[in-house]
Each structure stands twice: as C-alpha cells, then as structure tokens.
C-alpha cells in the first residue's frame, strides 16, 4: 500500500511542477535610450504617451499637453506643439535651465477649434518619431 501511495504522490508532484511551464509568460518590452540603457519596462504594447512619459521621466506633478507655439503662429493659423512643463521641486535644482515649456514635438499647423484628442494623438506620434530618430528603441 505504501508503494502505491508513494507512486501517487510522485505523480501529483510531477503534475504540479509541469503546470507553471505551460503558462505563457507575458512579453516584456524594454524602452532603451540612445546609449542602450534600459529606461522602462512594459508588460503590454505601450501607447505613444506612455513612451513619452517614460523617456522624459515624468513625475506626478509634471504636465504634458498641447500648447500653441506663438512664435510660429500666423493670423488665425496656430502652430500647436506637444509641451512638457516640469513642476518645481522644493529644495532641488530645476532639471532644465529654461523656465518655459520643453517642446517635445515639431509644430503642427491648425486652426483654433481642432479636436484636442486628435491633435494630441497626432503630436504624440510626432514626438515618438523624434525619439526613434534620435536613437531610442523599444526592444521585445
């Protein structure tokens, strides 16, 4: 009887050990900077905004959004750009020497009243293209 119990225990332990091997592991995608250093890991396919937040190391108080670039506007046609405004960190030096916004994308011409979600999506895509052009990579 004890031999049958030992055999039964061995079958159960093999079955338990085999289960985790059959489970598919989610693919991890790694965002790497131009020097090959890992910046962020994603368990899913990241959106353009997720990539930008990781690449520019946004914190909770930082703001990323669409602003009009008044230096490129003409008449009623505005030049819209994706901008990053860093929050002041009390007691710490600013990450950027300039006080204004950090422009993340090229200018996109448009009239006032353009749908903000479509404009933001277009500008995020332009900013991600600039990341790829400067050597950033998404591996995995």
CSV table of C-alpha atoms in Angstrom, one decimal:
chain,number,residue,atom,x,y,z
A,1,UNK,CA,0.0,0.0,0.0
A,2,UNK,CA,2.8,2.4,0.9
A,3,UNK,CA,4.4,1.9,-2.6
A,4,UNK,CA,1.1,2.9,-4.3
A,5,UNK,CA,0.8,6.0,-2.1
A,6,UNK,CA,4.4,6.9,-2.9
A,7,UNK,CA,3.7,6.5,-6.6
A,8,UNK,CA,0.6,8.5,-6.4
A,9,UNK,CA,2.5,11.3,-4.6
A,10,UNK,CA,5.2,11.3,-7.2
A,11,UNK,CA,2.5,11.6,-10.0
A,12,UNK,CA,0.9,14.6,-8.2
A,13,UNK,CA,4.2,16.4,-7.6
A,14,UNK,CA,5.2,16.0,-11.3
A,15,UNK,CA,1.8,17.3,-12.4
A,16,UNK,CA,2.2,20.4,-10.1
A,17,UNK,CA,5.7,21.0,-11.4
A,18,UNK,CA,4.6,20.8,-15.0
A,19,UNK,CA,1.8,23.3,-14.7
A,20,UNK,CA,3.8,26.6,-14.5
A,21,UNK,CA,5.8,25.6,-17.5
A,22,UNK,CA,2.7,25.6,-19.7
A,23,UNK,CA,1.6,29.1,-18.7
A,24,UNK,CA,2.7,31.6,-21.3
A,25,UNK,CA,4.8,34.4,-19.9
A,26,UNK,CA,3.8,37.9,-21.0
A,27,UNK,CA,6.3,39.5,-23.3
A,28,UNK,CA,8.3,42.3,-21.7
A,29,UNK,CA,9.1,45.3,-23.8
A,30,UNK,CA,12.0,47.4,-22.8
A,31,UNK,CA,12.5,51.1,-23.7
A,32,UNK,CA,16.2,51.8,-24.2
A,33,UNK,CA,17.8,55.2,-24.5
A,34,UNK,CA,20.2,56.1,-27.4
A,35,UNK,CA,23.1,54.7,-25.3
A,36,UNK,CA,21.4,51.3,-24.8
A,37,UNK,CA,20.5,51.8,-21.2
A,38,UNK,CA,17.0,50.5,-20.1
A,39,UNK,CA,14.6,53.2,-19.1
A,40,UNK,CA,11.3,51.4,-18.6
A,41,UNK,CA,9.7,48.0,-18.9
A,42,UNK,CA,6.2,47.5,-20.3
A,43,UNK,CA,4.1,44.3,-19.9
A,44,UNK,CA,1.9,45.4,-22.8
A,45,UNK,CA,2.3,47.4,-26.0
A,46,UNK,CA,2.8,51.0,-24.7
A,47,UNK,CA,0.9,53.9,-26.1
A,48,UNK,CA,2.8,56.9,-27.5
A,49,UNK,CA,2.0,58.9,-24.4
A,50,UNK,CA,3.4,56.0,-22.2
A,51,UNK,CA,6.6,56.0,-24.2
A,52,UNK,CA,7.0,59.8,-23.8
A,53,UNK,CA,6.3,59.7,-20.1
A,54,UNK,CA,9.0,57.1,-19.6
A,55,UNK,CA,11.5,58.7,-21.9
A,56,UNK,CA,11.3,62.1,-20.3
A,57,UNK,CA,10.9,60.6,-16.8
A,58,UNK,CA,7.8,62.4,-15.9
A,59,UNK,CA,6.9,62.7,-12.2
A,60,UNK,CA,3.4,63.1,-10.8
A,61,UNK,CA,3.4,66.9,-10.7
A,62,UNK,CA,4.8,67.3,-14.2
A,63,UNK,CA,2.4,68.2,-17.1
A,64,UNK,CA,2.4,67.1,-20.7
A,65,UNK,CA,0.0,68.5,-23.2
A,66,UNK,CA,-0.7,70.6,-26.2
A,67,UNK,CA,0.2,74.3,-26.3
A,68,UNK,CA,0.2,76.9,-29.1
A,69,UNK,CA,3.7,78.0,-30.1
A,70,UNK,CA,3.1,81.7,-30.6
A,71,UNK,CA,6.5,82.2,-32.2
A,72,UNK,CA,5.3,80.1,-35.2
A,73,UNK,CA,1.6,81.3,-35.4
A,74,UNK,CA,0.4,83.4,-38.4
A,75,UNK,CA,-3.0,85.1,-38.3
A,76,UNK,CA,-5.7,82.7,-37.3
A,77,UNK,CA,-3.5,79.7,-38.0
A,78,UNK,CA,-1.8,78.4,-34.9
A,79,UNK,CA,1.2,76.2,-34.6
A,80,UNK,CA,0.4,73.5,-32.0
A,81,UNK,CA,3.2,71.6,-30.2
A,82,UNK,CA,3.4,68.9,-27.5
A,83,UNK,CA,4.9,70.6,-24.5
A,84,UNK,CA,6.3,69.4,-21.2
A,85,UNK,CA,6.2,71.6,-18.1
A,86,UNK,CA,8.2,70.4,-15.1
A,87,UNK,CA,6.9,71.1,-11.6
A,88,UNK,CA,9.2,72.9,-9.3
A,89,UNK,CA,10.7,70.6,-6.7
A,90,UNK,CA,11.2,72.5,-3.5
A,91,UNK,CA,14.8,72.4,-2.4
A,92,UNK,CA,16.1,70.8,-5.6
A,93,UNK,CA,17.6,72.4,-8.7
A,94,UNK,CA,15.5,72.5,-11.8
A,95,UNK,CA,16.2,69.8,-14.4
A,96,UNK,CA,16.2,72.4,-17.2
A,97,UNK,CA,17.8,75.8,-17.2
A,98,UNK,CA,14.9,77.3,-19.2
A,99,UNK,CA,11.8,78.4,-17.4
A,100,UNK,CA,9.3,77.8,-20.2
A,101,UNK,CA,8.0,74.7,-21.7
A,102,UNK,CA,10.1,72.0,-23.2
A,103,UNK,CA,8.9,71.3,-26.7
A,104,UNK,CA,8.6,67.6,-27.4
A,105,UNK,CA,7.2,67.6,-31.0
A,106,UNK,CA,7.5,69.5,-34.2
A,107,UNK,CA,4.9,72.2,-34.9
A,108,UNK,CA,1.6,71.1,-36.5
A,109,UNK,CA,-0.4,73.9,-38.2
A,110,UNK,CA,-4.1,74.1,-37.4
A,111,UNK,CA,-6.9,76.5,-36.8
A,112,UNK,CA,-8.4,77.1,-33.4
A,113,UNK,CA,-11.2,74.6,-32.7
A,114,UNK,CA,-9.4,71.5,-33.8
A,115,UNK,CA,-10.4,68.5,-31.7
A,116,UNK,CA,-8.0,68.3,-28.8
A,117,UNK,CA,-7.8,64.5,-28.7
A,118,UNK,CA,-7.0,64.1,-32.3
A,119,UNK,CA,-4.4,66.9,-32.1
A,120,UNK,CA,-2.8,65.4,-29.0
A,121,UNK,CA,-2.7,62.0,-30.6
A,122,UNK,CA,-1.0,63.4,-33.8
A,123,UNK,CA,1.5,65.4,-31.7
A,124,UNK,CA,2.4,62.4,-29.5
A,125,UNK,CA,3.0,60.4,-32.7
A,126,UNK,CA,5.3,63.2,-34.0
A,127,UNK,CA,7.2,63.3,-30.6
A,128,UNK,CA,7.7,59.5,-30.6
A,129,UNK,CA,9.0,59.7,-34.2
A,130,UNK,CA,11.6,62.2,-32.9
A,131,UNK,CA,12.5,59.7,-30.2
A,132,UNK,CA,13.1,57.0,-32.7
A,133,UNK,CA,15.1,59.4,-34.9
A,134,UNK,CA,17.4,60.2,-32.0
A,135,UNK,CA,18.2,56.6,-31.3
A,136,UNK,CA,15.6,55.4,-28.7
A,137,UNK,CA,14.4,51.8,-29.2
A,138,UNK,CA,11.7,49.6,-27.9
A,139,UNK,CA,13.1,46.0,-27.6
A,140,UNK,CA,11.0,42.9,-27.1
